XYZ file of C-alpha atoms in Angstrom:
732
model
C 0.078 0.130 -0.032
C 3.141 2.171 0.757
C 4.312 1.612 -2.617
C 0.975 2.792 -4.318
C 1.181 5.943 -2.558
C 4.616 6.749 -3.493
C 4.119 5.706 -7.011
C 0.823 8.137 -6.887
C 3.082 11.181 -5.378
C 5.904 10.712 -8.134
C 2.959 10.826 -10.869
C 1.867 14.007 -9.084
C 5.384 15.567 -8.653
C 5.908 14.807 -12.746
C 2.470 16.172 -13.472
C 3.648 19.295 -11.560
C 7.133 19.585 -13.262
C 5.510 18.918 -17.015
C 3.050 21.840 -16.229
C 6.008 24.017 -14.872
C 8.161 23.213 -18.066
C 5.111 23.515 -20.160
C 4.510 27.085 -18.612
C 8.127 28.137 -18.410
C 8.412 27.315 -22.120
C 5.042 29.331 -23.129
C 6.717 32.470 -21.187
C 10.039 32.046 -22.939
C 8.198 31.703 -26.054
C 6.408 35.000 -25.721
C 9.608 36.695 -25.193
C 10.984 35.188 -28.386
C 8.183 37.072 -30.108
C 9.893 40.211 -31.682
C 6.677 41.991 -31.225
C 6.346 41.206 -27.692
C 9.855 42.194 -26.970
C 9.752 45.454 -28.748
C 6.080 46.257 -27.259
C 7.780 45.436 -23.692
C 10.670 47.683 -24.360
C 8.474 50.453 -25.204
C 6.196 50.360 -22.020
C 9.429 49.841 -20.137
C 10.764 53.228 -21.305
C 7.495 54.736 -20.779
C 7.214 54.121 -17.055
C 10.900 55.155 -16.651
C 10.535 58.403 -18.415
C 7.458 59.027 -16.046
C 9.382 58.158 -13.172
C 12.601 59.944 -14.371
C 10.145 63.196 -14.580
C 8.774 62.705 -11.155
C 11.890 62.401 -9.040
C 12.174 65.433 -6.839
C 9.265 66.895 -8.643
C 7.361 66.993 -5.477
C 9.741 67.759 -2.306
C 8.483 67.230 1.256
C 5.094 69.280 2.310
C 5.513 72.007 4.681
C 2.851 72.801 7.264
C 2.588 76.514 7.452
C -0.643 78.723 7.710
C -1.228 82.260 6.671
C -1.124 84.297 9.952
C 0.825 81.998 12.016
C 4.482 81.646 12.931
C 6.774 79.604 11.003
C 8.371 76.560 12.849
C 11.479 76.520 11.145
C 13.859 78.169 8.600
C 12.388 77.804 4.795
C 14.842 78.082 2.150
C 14.062 78.166 -1.744
C 14.642 74.749 -3.308
C 15.028 76.762 -6.635
C 14.547 80.085 -8.047
C 11.201 81.714 -7.377
C 9.797 85.154 -8.073
C 8.167 87.239 -4.793
C 4.888 88.373 -6.562
C 3.858 90.921 -3.758
C 7.303 92.635 -4.027
C 7.529 92.604 -7.355
C 4.051 94.142 -7.495
C 5.245 97.027 -4.981
C 8.714 97.677 -7.061
C 6.565 97.906 -10.114
C 3.847 99.968 -8.590
C 6.627 102.521 -7.544
C 8.003 102.642 -10.661
C 4.860 103.324 -12.198
C 3.724 106.355 -10.088
C 7.090 107.722 -10.731
C 6.588 107.436 -14.597
C 2.895 108.948 -14.254
C 4.134 112.154 -12.262
C 6.288 112.860 -14.918
C 4.109 111.955 -17.617
C 1.514 114.862 -15.894
C 4.293 117.305 -16.888
C 5.025 116.196 -20.328
C 2.147 117.722 -23.082
C 2.802 114.486 -25.227
C 0.789 112.355 -22.825
C -2.120 114.786 -23.130
C -4.672 115.076 -26.067
C -7.360 117.583 -27.374
C -10.821 116.927 -25.708
C -13.336 117.786 -28.489
C -15.847 118.248 -25.525
C -14.344 121.134 -24.657
C -15.334 122.826 -28.044
C -18.591 121.833 -27.505
C -18.803 123.707 -24.001
C -17.564 126.642 -25.326
C -20.008 126.776 -28.146
C -22.868 125.843 -25.513
C -21.750 128.550 -22.997
C -21.359 131.311 -26.011
C -24.846 130.208 -27.092
C -26.312 130.635 -23.548
C -24.361 133.956 -23.159
C -25.750 135.426 -26.661
C -29.201 134.412 -25.847
C -29.144 137.144 -22.583
C -27.144 139.643 -25.165
C -30.005 138.970 -27.707
C -32.569 140.140 -25.444
C -30.603 143.449 -24.095
C -29.827 144.130 -27.701
C -33.592 143.719 -28.916
C -34.858 146.223 -25.987
C -31.643 148.578 -27.193
C -33.137 148.801 -30.301
C -36.691 149.350 -29.293
C -36.214 152.034 -26.502
C -32.891 153.665 -27.982
C -31.662 154.520 -24.683
C -28.395 153.911 -23.085
C -27.803 150.168 -21.523
C -27.244 150.575 -17.611
C -25.497 147.955 -15.525
C -28.888 147.041 -14.240
C -29.839 146.229 -17.658
C -26.665 143.711 -18.058
C -26.059 142.214 -14.601
C -22.088 141.147 -15.317
C -22.696 138.178 -12.598
C -25.043 136.590 -14.890
C -22.592 136.100 -17.804
C -19.337 135.119 -15.544
C -20.331 131.235 -15.742
C -20.549 131.380 -19.715
C -17.010 132.294 -19.752
C -13.713 131.328 -18.733
C -12.697 134.930 -17.660
C -15.217 137.171 -16.448
C -16.460 139.860 -18.798
C -16.267 143.446 -18.171
C -19.547 145.730 -18.510
C -17.968 147.934 -21.332
C -17.449 144.690 -23.383
C -21.360 143.640 -22.846
C -22.489 147.249 -23.221
C -20.299 147.681 -26.876
C -22.097 144.117 -28.137
C -25.599 145.457 -27.009
C -25.332 148.703 -28.225
C -24.250 147.858 -31.905
C -26.385 147.981 -34.753
C -28.236 144.764 -35.948
C -26.200 143.901 -38.980
C -22.835 144.320 -36.721
C -24.322 142.319 -33.929
C -24.963 139.692 -36.014
C -21.569 139.312 -37.932
C -19.942 139.223 -34.395
C -22.080 136.422 -33.035
C -20.929 134.476 -36.237
C -17.248 135.215 -36.560
C -16.988 134.711 -32.735
C -18.281 131.385 -33.231
C -15.791 130.930 -36.007
C -12.799 132.028 -34.375
C -13.300 130.038 -31.391
C -14.233 126.936 -32.799
C -10.923 127.078 -34.997
C -8.965 127.708 -32.086
C -10.020 125.300 -29.761
C -10.032 122.087 -32.199
C -6.637 123.275 -34.164
C -4.369 124.203 -30.852
C -3.134 122.280 -27.773
C -3.917 124.310 -24.737
C -3.046 124.152 -21.399
C -3.671 126.120 -18.495
C -0.505 127.738 -18.856
C -0.437 128.384 -22.861
C -4.022 130.085 -22.662
C -2.325 133.783 -22.592
C -0.542 132.528 -25.587
C -3.428 131.516 -27.227
C -5.133 134.542 -27.139
C -2.442 136.173 -29.336
C -3.429 134.016 -32.251
C -6.993 136.197 -32.124
C -5.683 139.112 -34.038
C -4.452 136.973 -36.910
C -7.634 135.023 -37.256
C -9.724 138.395 -37.354
C -7.495 139.584 -40.202
C -7.779 136.238 -41.897
C -11.714 136.194 -41.668
C -11.964 140.004 -42.556
C -14.001 141.375 -39.644
C -14.793 145.034 -39.810
C -12.956 147.560 -37.767
C -16.086 148.256 -36.179
C -16.422 144.913 -34.298
C -12.840 143.987 -34.433
C -12.061 144.866 -30.785
C -15.165 143.531 -29.455
C -14.803 140.031 -31.133
C -11.005 139.882 -30.134
C -12.292 140.584 -26.313
C -14.867 138.269 -26.504
C -13.032 135.388 -27.978
C -10.400 136.098 -25.560
C -12.073 135.564 -22.485
C -14.024 132.353 -24.021
C -10.914 130.709 -24.696
C -10.519 127.366 -22.444
C -7.604 124.880 -21.854
C -8.393 121.670 -23.988
C -6.169 119.357 -22.947
C -6.655 115.963 -21.094
C -4.397 113.100 -20.127
C -4.425 110.304 -22.681
C -5.444 107.461 -21.135
C -4.278 104.973 -23.704
C -0.767 106.526 -23.694
C -0.781 106.480 -19.909
C -2.121 102.827 -20.144
C 1.137 102.231 -22.625
C 3.397 103.979 -20.678
C 2.530 101.786 -17.384
C 2.756 98.655 -19.413
C 6.185 99.370 -20.529
C 6.968 100.485 -17.057
C 5.683 97.254 -15.599
C 7.773 95.043 -18.393
C 11.070 97.139 -17.555
C 10.943 96.420 -14.018
C 12.878 93.159 -13.023
C 10.967 90.575 -11.025
C 12.008 90.211 -7.296
C 13.369 86.729 -7.326
C 14.735 84.918 -4.415
C 17.497 82.888 -5.923
C 18.131 79.003 -5.392
C 18.740 78.184 -1.620
C 18.066 81.844 -0.367
C 16.223 82.153 3.226
C 12.498 82.640 2.155
C 10.776 82.457 5.341
C 13.048 83.215 8.761
C 11.881 80.814 11.962
C 9.112 82.566 14.175
C 8.169 84.998 11.197
C 4.715 85.098 10.546
C 3.469 83.578 7.011
C 1.819 86.022 4.763
C -0.431 85.263 1.685
C 2.245 86.225 -0.320
C 4.560 83.580 1.458
C 2.095 80.876 0.926
C 1.846 81.710 -2.812
C 5.651 81.507 -3.274
C 5.790 77.878 -1.591
C 2.788 76.932 -3.420
C 4.922 78.032 -6.787
C 7.797 75.856 -5.476
C 5.560 72.986 -4.965
C 6.512 72.985 -1.130
C 2.720 72.900 -0.166
C 0.700 70.387 -2.663
C -2.255 68.964 -1.851
C -2.915 65.296 -2.691
C -5.216 66.509 -5.682
C -2.629 68.687 -7.376
C 0.105 65.657 -6.798
C -2.579 63.575 -8.779
C -2.994 65.964 -11.386
C 0.530 66.950 -12.319
C 1.076 63.061 -12.421
C -1.658 62.298 -14.671
C -0.918 65.139 -16.862
C 3.106 64.158 -17.381
C 1.779 60.748 -17.747
C -0.623 61.439 -20.585
C 2.035 63.912 -22.096
C 4.733 61.071 -22.050
C 2.008 58.461 -23.350
C 1.021 61.310 -26.242
C 4.796 61.569 -27.108
C 5.345 57.792 -27.006
C 2.120 57.219 -29.435
C 3.641 60.051 -31.758
C 6.619 58.454 -31.943
C 5.248 55.214 -32.489
C 2.882 56.474 -35.477
C 5.821 58.182 -36.657
C 7.497 55.040 -37.072
C 4.962 53.211 -38.309
C 4.112 55.528 -40.958
C 7.882 56.861 -42.344
C 10.121 53.890 -40.656
C 8.651 50.780 -40.858
C 11.764 48.714 -41.226
C 12.912 49.977 -37.810
C 10.397 47.433 -36.645
C 11.938 44.876 -38.304
C 15.218 45.572 -37.084
C 15.073 45.278 -33.406
C 18.743 46.609 -32.627
C 18.063 49.916 -34.265
C 14.559 50.190 -32.056
C 16.777 49.691 -28.921
C 19.612 51.813 -29.756
C 16.960 54.584 -30.246
C 15.743 53.911 -27.057
C 18.861 53.679 -25.532
C 19.990 57.171 -26.502
C 16.508 58.745 -25.371
C 16.765 57.027 -21.764
C 20.393 57.826 -21.653
C 20.192 61.610 -22.471
C 17.183 62.130 -20.757
C 18.919 60.931 -17.677
C 21.917 63.011 -18.069
C 19.531 65.906 -18.271
C 17.720 64.773 -14.933
C 21.333 64.291 -13.209
C 22.395 67.919 -14.387
C 19.125 69.497 -13.120
C 19.763 67.964 -9.537
C 23.092 69.713 -9.016
C 23.818 73.202 -7.412
C 24.619 74.753 -10.728
C 21.663 75.992 -12.479
C 23.114 76.476 -15.869
C 24.887 73.139 -15.897
C 22.089 71.404 -17.922
C 23.445 72.996 -20.748
C 26.080 70.831 -20.882
C 23.824 67.817 -21.788
C 24.921 65.930 -24.921
C 21.536 66.011 -26.743
C 23.712 66.501 -29.758
C 25.762 63.504 -29.067
C 22.010 61.248 -29.280
C 21.559 63.429 -32.493
C 24.730 62.633 -34.195
C 24.525 58.796 -33.349
C 21.203 58.542 -34.294
C 21.600 60.084 -37.628
C 24.851 58.294 -38.277
C 23.841 54.682 -37.124
C 19.926 54.897 -37.837
C 18.629 57.378 -40.101
C 18.968 61.361 -39.993
C 15.145 62.050 -40.066
C 15.251 59.596 -36.621
C 17.909 61.860 -35.419
C 15.545 64.992 -35.488
C 12.811 63.160 -34.342
C 14.634 61.872 -31.166
C 16.245 65.748 -30.911
C 12.404 67.017 -30.967
C 11.542 64.370 -27.900
C 14.472 64.796 -25.957
C 13.906 68.700 -26.148
C 10.446 68.637 -25.069
C 11.355 66.301 -21.934
C 14.172 68.191 -21.429
C 12.829 71.345 -20.844
C 9.856 69.649 -18.346
C 12.705 68.372 -16.368
C 14.654 71.437 -15.990
C 11.843 73.375 -14.218
C 9.588 73.927 -17.555
C 12.535 76.087 -19.342
C 11.472 76.813 -22.245
C 15.038 78.477 -23.410
C 16.490 75.228 -22.760
C 13.963 73.422 -24.807
C 14.882 75.431 -27.791
C 18.543 75.202 -27.110
C 18.290 71.580 -27.370
C 16.412 71.118 -30.221
C 18.421 73.747 -32.395
C 21.697 72.191 -31.132
C 20.552 68.552 -31.962
C 19.308 69.844 -35.297
C 22.199 71.557 -36.405
C 24.211 68.391 -35.143
C 22.208 66.399 -37.756
C 22.411 68.704 -40.517
C 26.241 69.260 -40.354
C 26.579 65.278 -40.630
C 24.759 65.199 -44.578
C 27.793 63.542 -45.611
C 29.230 61.492 -43.201
C 32.231 59.299 -44.058
C 35.245 59.751 -41.852
C 36.003 61.121 -38.320
C 37.192 63.828 -39.360
C 33.512 65.230 -40.304
C 32.690 64.657 -36.646
C 35.240 67.371 -35.747
C 33.834 69.460 -38.280
C 30.187 69.183 -36.942
C 31.571 69.570 -33.506
C 33.195 73.082 -34.303
C 30.137 74.059 -36.333
C 27.940 73.014 -33.338
C 30.078 75.219 -30.577
C 29.617 77.930 -32.591
C 25.950 77.606 -33.473
C 25.416 76.848 -29.960
C 27.299 80.115 -28.587
C 25.070 81.914 -30.949
C 21.758 80.310 -30.041
C 22.107 80.646 -26.137
C 23.386 84.181 -26.575
C 20.548 85.209 -28.403
C 18.144 83.106 -25.720
C 20.129 84.984 -23.297
C 18.922 88.514 -24.492
C 15.320 86.861 -25.185
C 14.389 85.441 -22.046
C 16.999 86.727 -19.135
C 17.152 90.096 -17.631
C 20.637 89.771 -17.084
C 23.271 88.114 -19.386
C 24.541 84.590 -18.188
C 28.164 84.038 -19.537
C 28.250 80.477 -17.838
C 25.256 79.072 -19.771
C 27.338 80.182 -22.755
C 30.616 78.722 -22.397
C 28.783 75.706 -21.255
C 27.078 75.723 -24.445
C 30.275 75.870 -26.358
C 31.995 73.040 -24.295
C 28.711 71.218 -25.261
C 29.325 71.103 -28.813
C 33.003 69.855 -28.598
C 31.891 67.389 -25.877
C 29.327 65.645 -28.197
C 31.941 65.692 -30.949
C 34.470 63.622 -28.605
C 31.646 61.426 -27.147
C 30.018 60.452 -30.817
C 33.779 59.510 -31.761
C 34.761 57.502 -28.739
C 31.476 55.770 -28.705
C 30.564 55.050 -32.453
C 32.973 51.585 -32.662
C 31.671 50.459 -29.512
C 27.717 51.141 -30.682
C 28.517 50.003 -34.357
C 30.038 46.754 -32.563
C 26.911 46.448 -30.087
C 24.184 46.840 -32.710
C 26.063 45.055 -35.426
C 25.623 48.351 -37.643
C 27.969 49.272 -40.237
C 28.830 52.734 -40.802
C 30.321 55.051 -43.721
C 33.722 54.829 -41.865
C 33.440 50.837 -41.376
C 32.818 50.688 -45.255
C 35.447 52.736 -46.243
C 37.984 50.830 -43.891
C 36.996 47.841 -45.682
C 37.476 49.220 -49.156
C 40.666 50.319 -48.287
C 43.222 47.788 -50.428
C 45.310 47.199 -47.437
C 42.778 45.478 -45.458
C 44.361 42.116 -44.637
C 41.071 40.174 -46.583
C 41.749 42.068 -49.882
C 45.529 41.917 -49.672
C 45.132 38.214 -49.393
C 42.799 38.402 -52.704
C 45.538 40.448 -54.168
C 48.076 37.781 -53.692
C 46.421 34.407 -53.677
C 43.770 35.384 -56.675
C 45.566 38.693 -58.538
C 42.887 38.188 -61.321
C 39.640 38.195 -59.044
C 40.941 40.766 -57.457
C 41.615 43.092 -60.416
C 38.015 41.784 -61.712
C 36.438 42.997 -58.629
C 37.771 46.465 -58.761
C 36.638 46.672 -62.280
C 33.284 45.468 -61.221
C 33.263 48.224 -58.305
C 33.963 50.854 -61.038
C 31.092 49.577 -63.367
C 28.673 49.001 -60.396
C 29.266 52.408 -58.227
C 28.899 54.531 -61.629
C 25.103 53.168 -62.128
C 24.445 53.048 -58.567
C 23.475 56.629 -57.830
C 21.183 56.752 -60.723
C 18.981 54.091 -59.360
C 19.058 55.083 -55.836
C 21.419 52.543 -54.497
C 24.302 53.217 -52.072
C 27.174 53.931 -53.752
C 29.527 52.849 -51.050
C 28.013 49.598 -50.196
C 27.927 48.718 -53.644
C 31.712 49.648 -54.341
C 32.377 47.468 -50.933
C 30.194 44.780 -52.123
C 31.696 44.647 -55.371
C 35.406 44.188 -53.954
C 34.426 41.601 -51.647
C 31.445 39.552 -53.907
C 34.142 37.117 -55.070
C 36.470 36.582 -52.059
C 35.473 32.519 -52.104
C 37.617 32.062 -54.672
C 40.485 32.491 -52.331
C 40.140 28.786 -51.672
C 40.522 27.785 -55.137
C 41.608 30.360 -57.119
C 42.917 28.366 -60.137
C 39.539 26.767 -61.273
C 38.542 30.324 -62.253
C 39.538 31.655 -65.572
C 40.697 35.074 -64.642
C 43.477 33.106 -62.321
C 44.426 30.719 -65.003
C 47.951 32.587 -66.062
C 48.780 29.320 -68.403
C 46.814 27.530 -70.810
C 46.008 24.589 -68.410
C 42.503 24.657 -67.430
C 41.905 22.037 -64.739
C 38.137 21.993 -65.867
C 39.022 20.217 -69.076
C 39.722 17.291 -67.134
C 36.551 17.092 -64.891
C 32.767 16.193 -65.459
C 30.773 19.468 -66.242
C 28.659 18.694 -63.119
C 31.929 18.855 -60.670
C 33.343 21.945 -62.509
C 29.692 23.364 -61.850
C 29.844 22.509 -58.069
C 33.284 23.907 -58.011
C 32.404 27.013 -59.573
C 28.937 27.536 -57.848
C 30.518 26.768 -53.949
C 32.715 29.926 -54.411
C 29.293 31.468 -53.109
C 29.246 29.607 -50.109
C 32.994 29.572 -49.358
C 32.698 33.773 -49.874
C 29.883 33.714 -46.774
C 31.916 31.366 -44.618
C 35.258 33.326 -45.313
C 33.066 36.790 -44.567
C 31.890 35.457 -41.406
C 35.027 34.126 -40.033
C 36.471 37.927 -40.717
C 33.381 39.472 -38.977
C 31.984 41.402 -42.121
C 28.714 43.127 -41.824
C 25.308 41.134 -42.550
C 24.428 43.444 -45.473
C 28.056 42.474 -47.315
C 27.469 38.810 -46.498
C 24.100 39.170 -48.319
C 25.555 40.783 -51.548
C 28.218 37.880 -51.346
C 25.326 35.203 -51.357
C 22.817 36.955 -53.508
C 25.474 38.357 -56.278
C 24.811 35.144 -58.569
C 21.152 34.412 -57.654
C 19.699 31.222 -58.856
C 21.419 31.921 -62.270
C 22.152 29.150 -64.546
C 25.875 28.414 -64.895
C 25.603 28.250 -68.738
C 28.795 27.434 -70.120
C 28.989 24.026 -68.034
C 25.231 23.436 -68.630
C 26.051 23.719 -72.319
C 29.052 21.041 -72.240
C 26.887 18.889 -70.506
C 24.118 19.085 -72.911
C 26.331 18.303 -75.789
C 27.946 15.210 -73.725
C 24.667 13.395 -73.147
C 25.137 10.229 -74.864
C 21.269 9.008 -75.021
C 17.716 10.047 -74.499
C 17.983 7.975 -71.318
C 20.051 10.092 -69.811
C 18.343 13.257 -67.894
C 19.874 16.287 -67.412
C 18.254 18.535 -64.405
C 18.982 22.361 -64.938
C 18.544 22.829 -61.285
C 21.923 20.992 -60.831
C 23.599 23.503 -62.978
C 22.081 26.799 -61.101
C 23.524 28.702 -58.097
C 21.776 28.040 -54.807
C 20.595 31.565 -54.500
C 18.739 33.214 -52.677
C 17.822 36.015 -55.438
C 18.969 39.410 -55.076
C 16.906 41.042 -52.242
C 18.412 44.817 -52.803
C 19.319 47.319 -55.389
C 22.783 46.833 -54.280
C 23.144 43.089 -54.514
C 21.325 42.851 -58.047
C 23.689 45.716 -59.088
C 26.585 43.595 -58.535
C 25.308 40.652 -59.997
C 24.962 42.521 -63.215
C 28.237 44.413 -63.292
C 30.035 40.972 -62.321
C 28.304 39.434 -65.293
C 29.073 42.174 -67.453
C 32.695 42.459 -66.716
C 33.421 39.002 -67.207
C 31.368 38.501 -70.467
C 32.983 41.826 -72.227
C 36.447 40.973 -70.998
C 35.983 37.919 -72.978
C 35.542 39.249 -76.300
C 38.188 38.897 -78.581
C 37.779 42.031 -80.574
C 35.277 44.169 -78.413
C 33.783 46.788 -80.281
C 31.032 49.442 -79.318
C 28.169 47.578 -80.885
C 29.354 44.107 -79.817
C 29.606 45.505 -76.322
C 26.503 47.179 -76.168
C 24.694 44.330 -77.570
C 26.326 41.660 -74.871
C 25.253 43.815 -72.294
C 21.560 43.881 -73.359
C 21.961 40.414 -73.738
C 23.024 39.688 -70.506
C 20.658 42.303 -68.727
C 17.663 40.688 -70.612
C 18.582 37.122 -69.454
C 18.530 37.964 -65.857
C 15.291 39.593 -66.403
C 13.825 36.829 -68.013
C 15.257 34.360 -65.848
C 13.544 36.091 -62.940
C 16.675 36.943 -61.110
C 15.229 40.858 -59.924
C 11.833 39.453 -58.888
C 12.366 39.827 -55.294
C 14.283 43.345 -55.563
C 12.757 46.906 -56.154
C 14.667 46.968 -59.472
C 12.427 48.948 -62.135
C 12.720 48.569 -65.743
C 13.810 52.579 -65.649
C 16.599 51.402 -63.570
C 17.718 48.282 -66.042
C 18.063 50.814 -68.503
C 20.026 53.219 -66.601
C 22.197 50.502 -65.469
C 22.533 49.455 -68.984
C 23.573 52.825 -70.524
C 25.700 53.431 -67.601
C 27.816 50.526 -68.213
C 27.914 51.047 -71.935
C 29.401 54.236 -71.058
C 32.208 53.232 -69.025
C 33.069 50.000 -71.004
C 32.981 51.863 -74.352
C 35.627 53.957 -72.609
C 37.665 50.663 -71.260
C 37.778 48.757 -74.383
C 37.970 51.431 -76.928
C 39.833 50.231 -80.203
C 43.619 51.661 -80.859
C 44.784 53.008 -84.023
C 47.203 50.671 -85.967
C 50.472 51.965 -86.799
C 51.735 50.953 -90.471
C 54.633 48.918 -90.593
C 56.949 51.319 -92.308
C 56.130 53.873 -89.459
C 56.843 51.289 -86.800
C 60.598 50.495 -88.718
C 61.524 54.474 -88.782
C 60.596 54.762 -85.057
C 62.459 51.688 -84.417
C 65.325 53.443 -86.601
C 65.390 56.904 -84.797
C 65.436 54.759 -81.546
C 68.665 53.068 -82.768
C 70.285 56.182 -84.083
C 69.661 58.103 -80.488
C 71.390 55.217 -78.773
C 74.352 54.917 -80.905
C 74.901 58.884 -80.514
C 75.250 58.444 -76.912
């Protein structure tokens, strides 16, 4: 019975182990799925950025209340504006400016209502005078003071009228009286509307009345009366211009610097009574934050980072989907993002406010542009700039600096193919950083910050140095080939090319010619010229293992293939592709270069040996399988591989012509391209018929120059040249 229990227990344990193993294998299987790994990486990056943004965003909350004494000394963790002190300083400056403005006529304007008042008062005065004048005409007796009490007229004039003036007006004949009324109105309206009359300038304005009397041709009988009546009616017509004063107030307020408490400056001393202004500053510094505010800020930042992440993914899906197929490139992009954002955060936590200007955003932009794509270098710069500005206390100036600096770094690497290009980029970047930060200082700061300018200049050189130092490491870690690496591979002193020169010199020369052909055609079809050249140099390195089985290395009349079966010869010829891939992997050549080596013959037919095998058929019973005489492939997957295939075939075929002529060369090139096209060798790459036509024309142009015919000298000319040569030798 005990044995049975043990058996049952053993079965249960075995079943549990099996379940655990199945679960583990499923988990491991999930992690092996590229899309899952990429998604997990993006999510991890998302939470890392949120965490990074939250660090030190909310310091320890203080327990202070308005009207109560502070229990401790409170220092500013960062610079903060004192709103009340700023308001008082600004108001004091505004009051001084307004006092000065009140003494300046420029801040006054003509009040048109004064002219209306003058006209209204004059009409009221003439109503009284009209009545007195009518009585005078009807009664024909002298006017007395009782008839014209001056006190009734005083309220209608700026200066009190005299009895003699009023008496003189009333005792005019009817025609003169009407003229006086009309001309006085005209003169006063012209004076009030066209002259800026202050209190001090009333007397000066009166002096203009005689000229107006002459201009309006007023009769001499009433001229003195008009002059006196107009003089006592003139009023100051200037009032303060509220629009100008408001503008002045705005200018003064903008010109007064804010009262700022610097980082680590004492804000509130121990036992000091806390004011509403103090509380406002503490809230601005987030030293007092309620839970709802914390949640709001956290959610806002989370949403912002989520938005940036989503925008970045949409951008990659839309414009760079190949990045999702190349996991290592996505890893590199996210690594650069997290590395630089982390550095910005570290620099922002120091006691030096300007130190974030040293953050090497341009370094990340350079590496992204060189190792991935220039467009992604710009996209990375934009994301880092936004996050960096948030990290450093929502600093707009720093955001602009990061973006401008990173963008310039990308643009200066438009033709990167050697390390000195990085040095040049760093020099340009330092100058650009100097100009950018100087401009931002003038735009955003009340005083010029030389420290930030010096750090920005150093940033340019630092970014270039970091890029130069880390580029080889990044190339190796992420298996990325840069133009520098390709130029190293194209150098004839490269060990593998040196070996090809020594062990298979004919193949080496053939490869150089193939490189010239392919490179000439590459740019016109949108292929990478550098990759095409290097691919051409290395496409036949597999021939190193058995060089004398290839015609270009057979310097004697012996051809080993004459003694071999066509099938065996085909196997030897086609195996140079596998040998090339093997040698390339042993020497650590880039994957794309290995692909060109592997694809440069595609699944093409070895026509010469297939034809020999066909001729050697001894009976109908023998079956010749064409596939046995084809390369294993794969077919070219890129324009570069297809171009190397065509250049390889054309160069070898044209060289085999006994008497090449332009027409023969052109016909042969067209034949080879047509054969490869009909054979479906370009079905898996994006070559178009237009591309093939460009390749054909380019090959014809290059080979026409390489295989041009020479002038044949007549025999008599040759003998004469030989005789002259002999005579020259005997003279010596």
